[in-house]
Coordinates of C-alpha atoms and ligand atoms in Angstrom, one line a residue:
X1 CA -13.4 -9.3 19.2
X2 CA -12.1 -7.5 16.3
X3 CA -9.7 -8.7 14.1
X4 CA -7.8 -7.5 11.3
X5 CA -6.7 -9.8 8.3
X6 CA -3.9 -7.9 6.1
X7 CA -3.6 -10.0 2.9
X8 CA -6.4 -11.6 1.2
X9 CA -4.7 -14.5 -0.6
X10 CA -5.5 -18.1 0.2
X11 CA -4.1 -17.9 4.0
X12 CA -5.7 -14.3 4.7
X13 CA -9.3 -15.2 3.3
X14 CA -9.5 -18.6 4.5
X15 CA -8.5 -17.4 8.2
X16 CA -10.4 -14.6 8.1
X17 CA -13.9 -16.8 6.9
X18 CA -12.6 -19.6 10.1
X19 CA -13.1 -16.3 12.4
X20 CA -16.2 -14.7 10.9
X21 CA -17.8 -18.4 10.9
X22 CA -17.5 -18.3 14.6
X23 CA -18.9 -14.8 15.2
X24 CA -15.7 -12.5 15.3
X25 CA -15.7 -9.2 13.7
X26 CA -13.4 -9.5 10.9
X27 CA -11.8 -6.9 8.4
X28 CA -10.2 -8.3 5.6
X29 CA -7.6 -5.8 3.7
X30 CA -6.6 -7.2 0.5
X31 CA -3.8 -4.6 -1.6
X32 CA -5.1 -6.3 -4.9
X33 CA -8.0 -4.5 -6.4
X34 CA -9.8 -7.9 -7.1
X35 CA -12.2 -10.2 -4.6
X36 CA -10.0 -13.1 -3.0
X37 CA -8.8 -15.5 -6.0
X38 CA -7.2 -18.5 -6.4
X39 CA -3.8 -17.5 -7.2
X40 CA -2.6 -21.1 -7.8
X41 CA -4.9 -21.4 -11.2
X42 CA -3.4 -17.8 -12.9
X43 CA -1.6 -20.4 -15.5
X44 CA -5.4 -20.6 -16.8
X45 CA -5.9 -17.1 -17.3
X46 CA -2.6 -16.8 -19.2
X47 CA -2.9 -19.5 -21.6
X48 CA -6.6 -18.2 -22.4
X49 CA -8.4 -21.2 -20.9
X50 CA -10.2 -19.4 -18.1
X51 CA -11.6 -16.1 -17.3
X52 CA -10.8 -14.2 -14.5
X53 CA -13.8 -14.3 -12.9
X54 CA -13.7 -18.0 -12.9
X55 CA -11.0 -17.6 -10.3
X56 CA -13.1 -15.6 -7.8
X57 CA -13.3 -17.8 -4.8
X58 CA -15.1 -15.4 -2.4
X59 CA -17.6 -12.8 -4.4
X60 CA -19.1 -10.2 -2.8
X61 CA -22.1 -11.8 -1.6
X62 CA -20.3 -14.9 0.2
X63 CA -18.3 -12.0 1.9
X64 CA -21.4 -10.3 3.0
X65 CA -23.1 -13.3 3.9
X66 CA -20.0 -13.9 6.1
X67 CA -20.3 -10.9 7.4
X68 CA -16.4 -10.3 6.5
X69 CA -15.7 -6.4 6.0
X70 CA -13.6 -6.9 2.5
X71 CA -11.7 -3.9 1.7
X72 CA -10.2 -4.2 -1.9
X73 CA -7.2 -2.2 -2.9
X74 CA -6.5 -1.4 0.3
X75 CA -2.6 -1.7 1.2
X76 CA -2.0 -1.4 5.3
X77 CA 1.0 1.1 5.1
X78 CA 1.9 0.9 8.9
X79 CA 0.9 -0.9 12.3
X80 CA 0.9 1.4 15.4
X81 CA 0.9 -1.6 18.1
X82 CA 0.5 0.7 21.3
X83 CA -2.5 2.1 20.0
X84 CA -3.9 -1.2 18.6
X85 CA -4.6 0.4 15.3
X86 CA -3.1 0.5 11.7
X87 CA -2.9 3.0 9.1
X88 CA -3.8 2.3 5.2
X89 CA -1.7 3.9 2.3
X90 CA -4.9 6.2 1.6
X91 CA -4.3 7.2 5.4
X92 CA -7.5 5.8 6.9
X93 CA -7.4 4.2 10.5
X94 CA -8.5 0.7 11.3
X95 CA -8.8 -0.2 15.1
X96 CA -8.2 -4.1 15.9
X97 CA -7.9 -6.3 19.0
X98 CA -6.0 -8.5 17.3
X99 CA -4.0 -9.1 13.7
X100 CA -3.5 -11.5 11.3
X101 CA -0.6 -11.1 9.1
X102 CA -1.2 -12.8 5.5
X103 CA 0.9 -10.5 3.4
X104 CA 2.1 -13.5 1.1
X105 CA 5.4 -13.0 -0.9
X106 CA 6.7 -10.9 -3.9
X107 CA 7.9 -12.2 -6.9
X108 CA 11.8 -11.7 -7.2
X109 CA 12.6 -8.8 -9.6
X110 CA 16.6 -9.6 -11.0
X111 CA 18.0 -6.5 -10.6
X112 CA 19.5 -6.5 -14.3
X113 CA 20.4 -3.7 -16.6
X114 CA 16.7 -2.6 -18.6
X115 CA 14.7 -4.9 -16.0
X116 CA 12.1 -2.0 -15.9
X117 CA 12.0 -1.4 -19.4
X118 CA 7.9 -2.5 -20.4
X119 CA 8.0 -5.9 -21.9
X120 CA 9.5 -7.1 -18.3
X121 CA 7.1 -9.1 -16.1
X122 CA 6.9 -11.3 -12.9
X123 CA 4.2 -13.8 -12.6
X124 CA 2.6 -13.6 -9.4
X125 CA -1.1 -11.7 -9.4
X126 CA -4.1 -11.2 -12.0
X127 CA -2.6 -7.7 -12.9
X128 CA 0.7 -9.6 -13.8
X129 CA -1.3 -12.1 -15.9
X130 CA -3.5 -9.5 -17.6
X131 CA -0.5 -6.9 -18.8
X132 CA 1.4 -10.5 -20.0
X133 CA -1.9 -11.5 -22.1
X134 CA -2.3 -7.9 -23.8
X135 CA 1.6 -8.2 -24.6
X136 CA 1.3 -11.8 -26.2
X137 CA -1.2 -11.1 -28.6
X138 CA -0.7 -11.0 -31.9
X139 CA 2.2 -13.7 -31.7
X140 CA 5.6 -12.8 -29.9
X141 CA 8.2 -14.4 -28.6
X142 CA 8.6 -14.7 -25.0
X143 CA 11.8 -15.6 -22.9
X144 CA 11.0 -17.1 -19.5
X145 CA 14.0 -16.3 -17.2
X146 CA 13.8 -19.4 -14.4
X147 CA 13.1 -23.1 -15.3
X148 CA 11.7 -24.0 -11.8
X149 CA 7.7 -24.8 -11.2
X150 CA 6.5 -21.3 -12.0
X151 CA 8.8 -20.6 -15.1
X152 CA 7.7 -23.8 -16.6
X153 CA 4.0 -23.0 -16.0
X154 CA 4.3 -19.5 -17.1
X155 CA 6.1 -21.1 -20.4
X156 CA 3.7 -23.4 -21.1
X157 CA 0.5 -21.1 -20.9
X158 CA 2.2 -18.7 -23.1
X159 CA 3.0 -21.3 -25.5
X160 CA -0.7 -22.2 -25.5
X161 CA -1.4 -18.0 -25.7
X162 CA 0.3 -18.3 -28.8
X163 CA 3.5 -17.5 -28.1
X164 CA 7.3 -18.7 -29.2
X165 CA 8.8 -19.8 -25.9
X166 CA 12.3 -19.8 -24.7
X167 CA 13.0 -21.1 -21.2
X168 CA 16.5 -19.4 -19.9
X169 CA 17.9 -21.4 -16.7
X170 CA 20.7 -21.3 -14.4
X171 CA 21.4 -24.7 -13.9
X172 CA 21.7 -27.8 -16.4
X173 CA 18.1 -29.3 -16.0
X174 CA 15.0 -27.7 -15.2
X175 CA 13.6 -27.7 -11.8
X176 CA 16.8 -28.6 -10.2
X177 CA 15.3 -28.1 -6.7
X178 CA 12.9 -30.9 -7.4
X179 CA 14.2 -33.3 -10.1
X180 CA 17.8 -34.8 -10.6
X181 CA 19.4 -34.2 -13.8
X182 CA 18.0 -37.8 -15.3
X183 CA 14.1 -36.6 -14.7
X184 CA 14.8 -33.0 -15.5
X185 CA 16.1 -34.0 -19.2
X186 CA 13.4 -35.9 -19.4
X187 CA 10.8 -33.0 -18.6
X188 CA 12.6 -30.7 -20.9
X189 CA 12.3 -33.3 -23.9
X190 CA 8.5 -33.7 -23.2
X191 CA 8.1 -29.9 -22.9
X192 CA 10.2 -29.5 -26.1
X193 CA 8.0 -31.6 -27.9
X194 CA 4.4 -31.3 -26.7
X195 CA 4.6 -27.5 -25.6
X196 CA 7.7 -26.5 -28.3
X197 CA 9.4 -24.8 -25.1
X198 CA 13.1 -24.1 -26.1
X199 CA 15.4 -24.6 -23.4
X200 CA 19.0 -22.4 -23.2
X201 CA 20.8 -23.8 -19.9
X202 CA 23.1 -23.6 -17.8
X203 CA 22.8 -19.9 -18.9
X204 CA 23.4 -17.0 -17.2
X205 CA 21.4 -13.6 -17.7
X206 CA 23.3 -10.1 -18.0
X207 CA 20.9 -7.8 -19.3
X208 CA 17.7 -7.3 -21.1
X209 CA 18.1 -4.8 -24.0
X210 CA 15.7 -2.1 -26.1
X211 CA 14.9 1.5 -26.1
X212 CA 11.4 1.9 -25.3
X213 CA 10.6 -2.0 -25.1
X214 CA 12.2 -4.9 -24.5
X215 CA 14.3 -6.2 -27.9
X216 CA 16.4 -9.0 -26.7
X217 CA 18.0 -10.7 -23.7
X218 CA 21.7 -10.6 -23.3
X219 CA 23.4 -13.4 -21.9
X220 CA 26.7 -13.8 -20.1
X221 CA 28.7 -15.7 -23.0
X222 CA 27.6 -12.6 -24.9
X223 CA 25.0 -14.4 -27.1
X224 CA 21.5 -12.5 -27.7
X225 CA 18.0 -13.9 -27.7
X226 CA 15.7 -11.1 -29.6
X227 CA 12.1 -11.1 -27.8
X228 CA 9.3 -9.0 -27.3
X229 CA 8.9 -9.8 -23.5
X230 CA 10.8 -11.3 -20.7
X231 CA 9.2 -13.1 -17.9
X232 CA 11.2 -13.1 -14.5
X233 CA 10.4 -16.2 -12.4
X234 CA 13.3 -16.4 -10.4
X235 CA 11.8 -16.7 -6.9
X236 CA 9.7 -15.6 -4.2
X237 CA 10.6 -13.1 -0.9
X238 CA 8.3 -13.1 1.9
X239 CA 6.6 -9.8 2.3
X240 CA 7.8 -8.9 5.8
X241 CA 8.2 -5.0 5.8
X242 CA 5.2 -4.1 7.4
X243 CA 6.4 -6.2 10.4
X244 CA 9.6 -5.4 10.5
X245 CA 8.7 -1.7 10.4
X246 CA 6.3 -2.5 13.5
X247 CA 9.0 -4.1 15.3
X248 CA 8.1 -7.6 15.5
X249 CA 10.8 -10.3 15.2
X250 CA 11.7 -11.1 11.1
X251 CA 14.3 -13.5 9.9
X252 CA 13.5 -14.3 6.7
X253 CA 9.8 -14.4 7.4
X254 CA 7.9 -13.1 10.2
X255 CA 9.1 -15.5 13.1
X256 CA 5.8 -17.3 14.8
X257 CA 5.1 -20.0 17.3
X258 CA 3.4 -23.5 16.8
X259 CA 0.2 -21.2 17.6
X260 CA 1.3 -18.8 14.8
X261 CA 1.7 -16.1 17.2
X262 CA 4.5 -13.8 16.3
X263 CA 6.9 -11.4 19.0
X264 CA 3.8 -10.0 19.8
X265 CA 1.3 -12.2 21.1
X266 CA -2.1 -10.4 19.7
X267 CA -0.2 -10.2 16.3
X268 CA -0.4 -13.8 14.2
X269 CA 1.1 -14.4 11.0
X270 CA 0.4 -17.0 8.4
X271 CA 1.2 -18.4 5.1
X272 CA 3.9 -17.2 2.9
X273 CA 5.2 -14.5 5.0
X274 CA 5.6 -16.6 8.1
X275 CA 8.3 -18.5 9.4
X276 CA 7.7 -21.6 11.2
X277 CA 10.8 -23.2 13.2
X278 CA 13.0 -21.6 10.5
X279 CA 11.2 -22.8 7.6
X280 CA 9.3 -20.4 5.0
X281 CA 6.1 -22.2 3.1
X282 CA 5.7 -21.5 -1.0
X283 CA 3.1 -23.8 -1.1
X284 CA -0.7 -23.3 -0.6
X285 CA -1.0 -26.3 1.3
X286 CA 0.6 -25.2 4.4
X287 CA -0.4 -21.6 3.9
X288 CA -4.0 -22.6 4.5
X289 CA -3.2 -25.2 7.7
X290 CA -1.5 -22.2 9.1
X291 CA -4.6 -20.0 8.5
X292 CA -6.5 -23.1 10.6
X293 CA -4.3 -23.1 13.6
X294 CA -4.3 -18.9 13.4
X295 CA -8.3 -19.1 13.4
X296 CA -7.9 -22.1 16.4
X297 CA -5.6 -19.6 18.3
X298 CA -7.7 -16.5 18.2
X299 CA -11.1 -18.9 19.1
X300 CA -9.2 -19.9 22.2
X301 CA -8.5 -23.1 21.4
X302 CA -5.3 -25.4 21.5
X303 CA -3.8 -26.2 17.9
X304 CA -0.5 -26.8 16.9
X305 CA 0.6 -26.3 13.6
X306 CA 2.6 -29.3 11.9
X307 CA 4.5 -29.0 8.8
X308 CA 4.7 -31.6 6.6
X309 CA 7.0 -32.6 3.6
X310 CA 6.6 -30.3 0.8
X311 CA 5.5 -32.2 -2.7
X312 CA 6.2 -30.6 -5.7
X313 CA 3.6 -31.3 -8.7
X314 CA 3.8 -29.2 -12.5
X315 CA 0.6 -28.2 -13.3
X316 CA 0.8 -28.6 -17.1
X317 CA -1.5 -31.2 -18.5
X318 CA -0.1 -34.4 -20.0
X319 CA 3.2 -34.2 -17.8
X320 CA 3.4 -36.2 -14.7
X321 CA 6.2 -35.4 -12.3
X322 CA 6.0 -35.2 -9.0
X323 CA 8.7 -34.9 -6.0
X324 CA 8.8 -35.0 -2.3
X325 CA 11.6 -34.8 0.4
X326 CA 15.2 -34.7 -0.4
X327 CA 16.5 -34.9 -3.8
X328 CA 19.5 -36.8 -4.2
X329 CA 21.3 -36.2 -0.9
X330 CA 25.0 -37.2 -0.9
X331 CA 24.3 -39.6 1.9
X332 CA 21.5 -41.4 1.1
X333 CA 21.1 -44.8 -1.1
X334 CA 19.1 -44.7 -4.3
X335 CA 16.7 -47.2 -5.7
X336 CA 15.8 -46.6 -9.6
X337 CA 13.3 -48.1 -12.1
X338 CA 13.5 -46.7 -15.3
X339 CA 12.7 -46.8 -18.8
X340 CA 13.6 -43.3 -20.2
X341 CA 12.7 -44.2 -24.0
X342 CA 9.1 -44.6 -22.7
X343 CA 9.4 -41.5 -20.5
X344 CA 9.2 -43.7 -17.4
X345 CA 11.7 -42.7 -14.2
X346 CA 11.5 -43.1 -10.8
X347 CA 14.2 -42.8 -8.2
X348 CA 13.8 -43.1 -4.5
X349 CA 16.3 -41.8 -1.7
X350 CA 16.5 -44.2 1.7
X351 CA 18.4 -43.4 4.9
X352 CA 18.6 -45.7 7.6
X353 CA 16.0 -48.2 6.0
X354 CA 13.6 -45.1 6.0
X355 CA 12.2 -43.0 2.7
X356 CA 13.8 -39.7 2.5
X357 CA 13.1 -38.1 -1.1
X358 CA 11.4 -39.4 -4.3
X359 CA 11.0 -38.5 -7.8
X360 CA 8.3 -39.7 -10.1
X361 CA 8.3 -39.0 -13.8
X362 CA 5.6 -40.6 -16.3
X363 CA 3.3 -41.8 -13.5
X364 CA 3.0 -40.5 -10.5
X365 CA -0.2 -42.9 -9.5
X366 CA 2.1 -43.8 -6.4
X367 CA 2.8 -40.6 -5.3
X368 CA 0.3 -40.6 -1.9
X369 CA 2.0 -43.9 -1.4
X370 CA 5.6 -42.4 -1.2
X371 CA 4.2 -39.3 0.9
X372 CA 3.0 -41.5 3.5
X373 CA 5.9 -43.2 3.8
X374 CA 8.1 -40.0 4.0
X375 CA 5.6 -38.6 6.2
X376 CA 5.4 -41.5 8.9
X377 CA 9.1 -42.3 8.6
X378 CA 7.7 -45.9 8.4
X379 CA 10.7 -48.6 8.2
X380 CA 11.0 -49.8 4.3
X381 CA 13.0 -53.1 5.0
X382 CA 10.2 -55.3 5.0
X383 CA 9.4 -54.7 1.2
X384 CA 12.3 -52.9 0.0
X385 CA 13.1 -55.0 -2.8
X386 CA 9.4 -54.2 -4.3
X387 CA 9.4 -50.2 -2.9
X388 CA 9.9 -49.1 -6.6
X389 CA 7.1 -51.0 -7.8
X390 CA 4.6 -48.9 -5.6
X391 CA 2.1 -49.5 -3.4
X392 CA 0.3 -52.3 -4.9
X393 CA 3.6 -54.3 -4.7
X394 CA 5.4 -53.3 -2.0
X395 CA 2.1 -53.7 0.5
X396 CA 1.5 -57.4 -1.1
X397 CA 4.6 -58.3 0.5
Ligands
LIG401 C1 1.3 -18.5 -10.9 C2 1.1 -19.2 -9.5 C3 1.1 -20.4 -9.6 C4 1.0 -21.4 -8.1 N1 0.7 -22.9 -8.4 C5 1.0 -23.7 -7.1 C6 0.5 -24.7 -6.9 O1 0.5 -25.2 -7.9 N2 0.7 -25.6 -6.0 C7 0.7 -24.6 -4.7 O2 0.8 -25.3 -3.8 N3 1.4 -23.4 -4.8 C8 1.2 -22.8 -5.9 N4 1.7 -21.4 -5.3 C9 2.0 -20.6 -4.5 C10 0.7 -20.2 -3.6 O3 -0.2 -19.6 -4.6 C11 1.2 -19.6 -2.5 O4 1.5 -20.6 -2.0 C12 -0.2 -18.9 -1.8 O5 -0.7 -18.0 -2.6 C13 0.2 -18.5 -0.5 O6 -0.9 -17.7 -0.2 P1 -0.6 -16.5 1.3 O7 -2.0 -16.1 1.4 O8 0.4 -16.8 2.0 O9 0.0 -15.1 0.0 P2 -0.8 -14.6 -0.9 O10 -1.4 -15.4 -2.0 O11 0.9 -14.1 -1.8 O12 -1.6 -13.6 -0.9 C14 -0.9 -12.0 0.1 C15 -1.6 -11.3 -0.5 O13 -1.3 -10.0 0.6 C16 -1.8 -8.8 -0.3 N5 -0.6 -8.0 0.7 C17 0.7 -7.9 1.0 N6 1.2 -6.8 1.3 C18 -0.3 -6.3 1.8 C19 -0.2 -4.9 2.8 N7 0.6 -4.6 3.6 N8 -1.6 -4.5 3.2 C20 -2.9 -5.3 2.3 N9 -2.8 -6.5 1.3 C21 -1.2 -6.9 1.4 C22 -0.8 -9.2 -1.4 O14 -1.2 -8.5 -2.6 C23 -1.4 -10.7 -1.7 O15 -2.8 -10.4 -2.2 C24 1.4 -20.6 -7.5 C25 1.4 -19.3 -7.5 C26 1.7 -18.6 -8.5 C27 1.8 -17.2 -8.5

């Protein structure tokens, strides 16, 4: 069986590996010039803590040992379903019996005036990080648009690399999708104190000024922030163009069933480009779980993908913040344990006697306990009075 895996991110690489281990003839085509690498760890290169080569997960020797035909810098431009072939951007033809689409996401670029100026970046790939590192050398002022998980990670890394960093965020507190306002305020305070990040929020960006290079960010209230570089960390969009042009069913992502099959059973989709039961994932754990299921499907095994609740943890050392499930749903009861002065805060949301969401700040050791309650839907009534104190107290009850 000749399998063409399109996209050499974590999902595509994992699937290729599983298939090759079991004897499939696998071609892994990746648009990026690099060997497969750990995208999650890009912040360590941006901050200067690690070299690019430390991120490589599959070097040439390992790919050879697995007998995977790896094609770097190979963008697949079209899929010819009737012919069972694909065409690369350079015009070569690759023949397949099965395809795994693992094209991931593209970082969103805000369509602001000035967005195309040199000095405006997104944060997604090795190439992005290398370009940002060149721009911050010598001490620069960086504006990060977007105070979500990725924006804060970029901001902390740029600060570590020597830049003065200002985070411009549309909402009143950072990570608003994962945190309630209290935890968000604690986070902004701690990032200001320990990473020297300055927050401008809520604020709407209106344009980027400069002639041949970025000079300032202009806000909707008319104010300007002078800067040398702008990083847009405002979200991702599933990369579905190839699938759409091939006539596959695409909604927000490429629509797949529990076995990861697209609307054409010979073509599977996994990772951030796939949409399973109406949900598109944005984290590496579900992307890898989908890769395992897709490999099993192609090997003729029965395996169904089951989504788990998303969890969010910020990778900035010294900052302990974690959340999962529904955050501040209006129809839920809330339980709070808080010592804001000490930087400790915990808020849990319950509905029908079950945990539906949790935010932990300052101490995240109990995250596995709350995640288990969320995933299993186990009733919490028997130990509700002790629930906020964590596993040791609740389970003792
Ligand atoms: C800086 C950063 C930090 C992150 N931190 C975390 C974290 O802490 N925890 C977490 O869970 N997740 C994190 N993520 C998200 C995580 O990286 C993604 O969920 C994961 O990479 C998704 O894997 P994927 O294989 O589906 O897609 P991707 O990693 O996007 O890989 C897709 C690959 O396909 C290639 N491609 C696209 N189109 C084509 C084509 N037509 N032909 C050939 N190749 C193509 C792309 O170039 C890309 O290399 C982070 C992401 C970034 C950018």
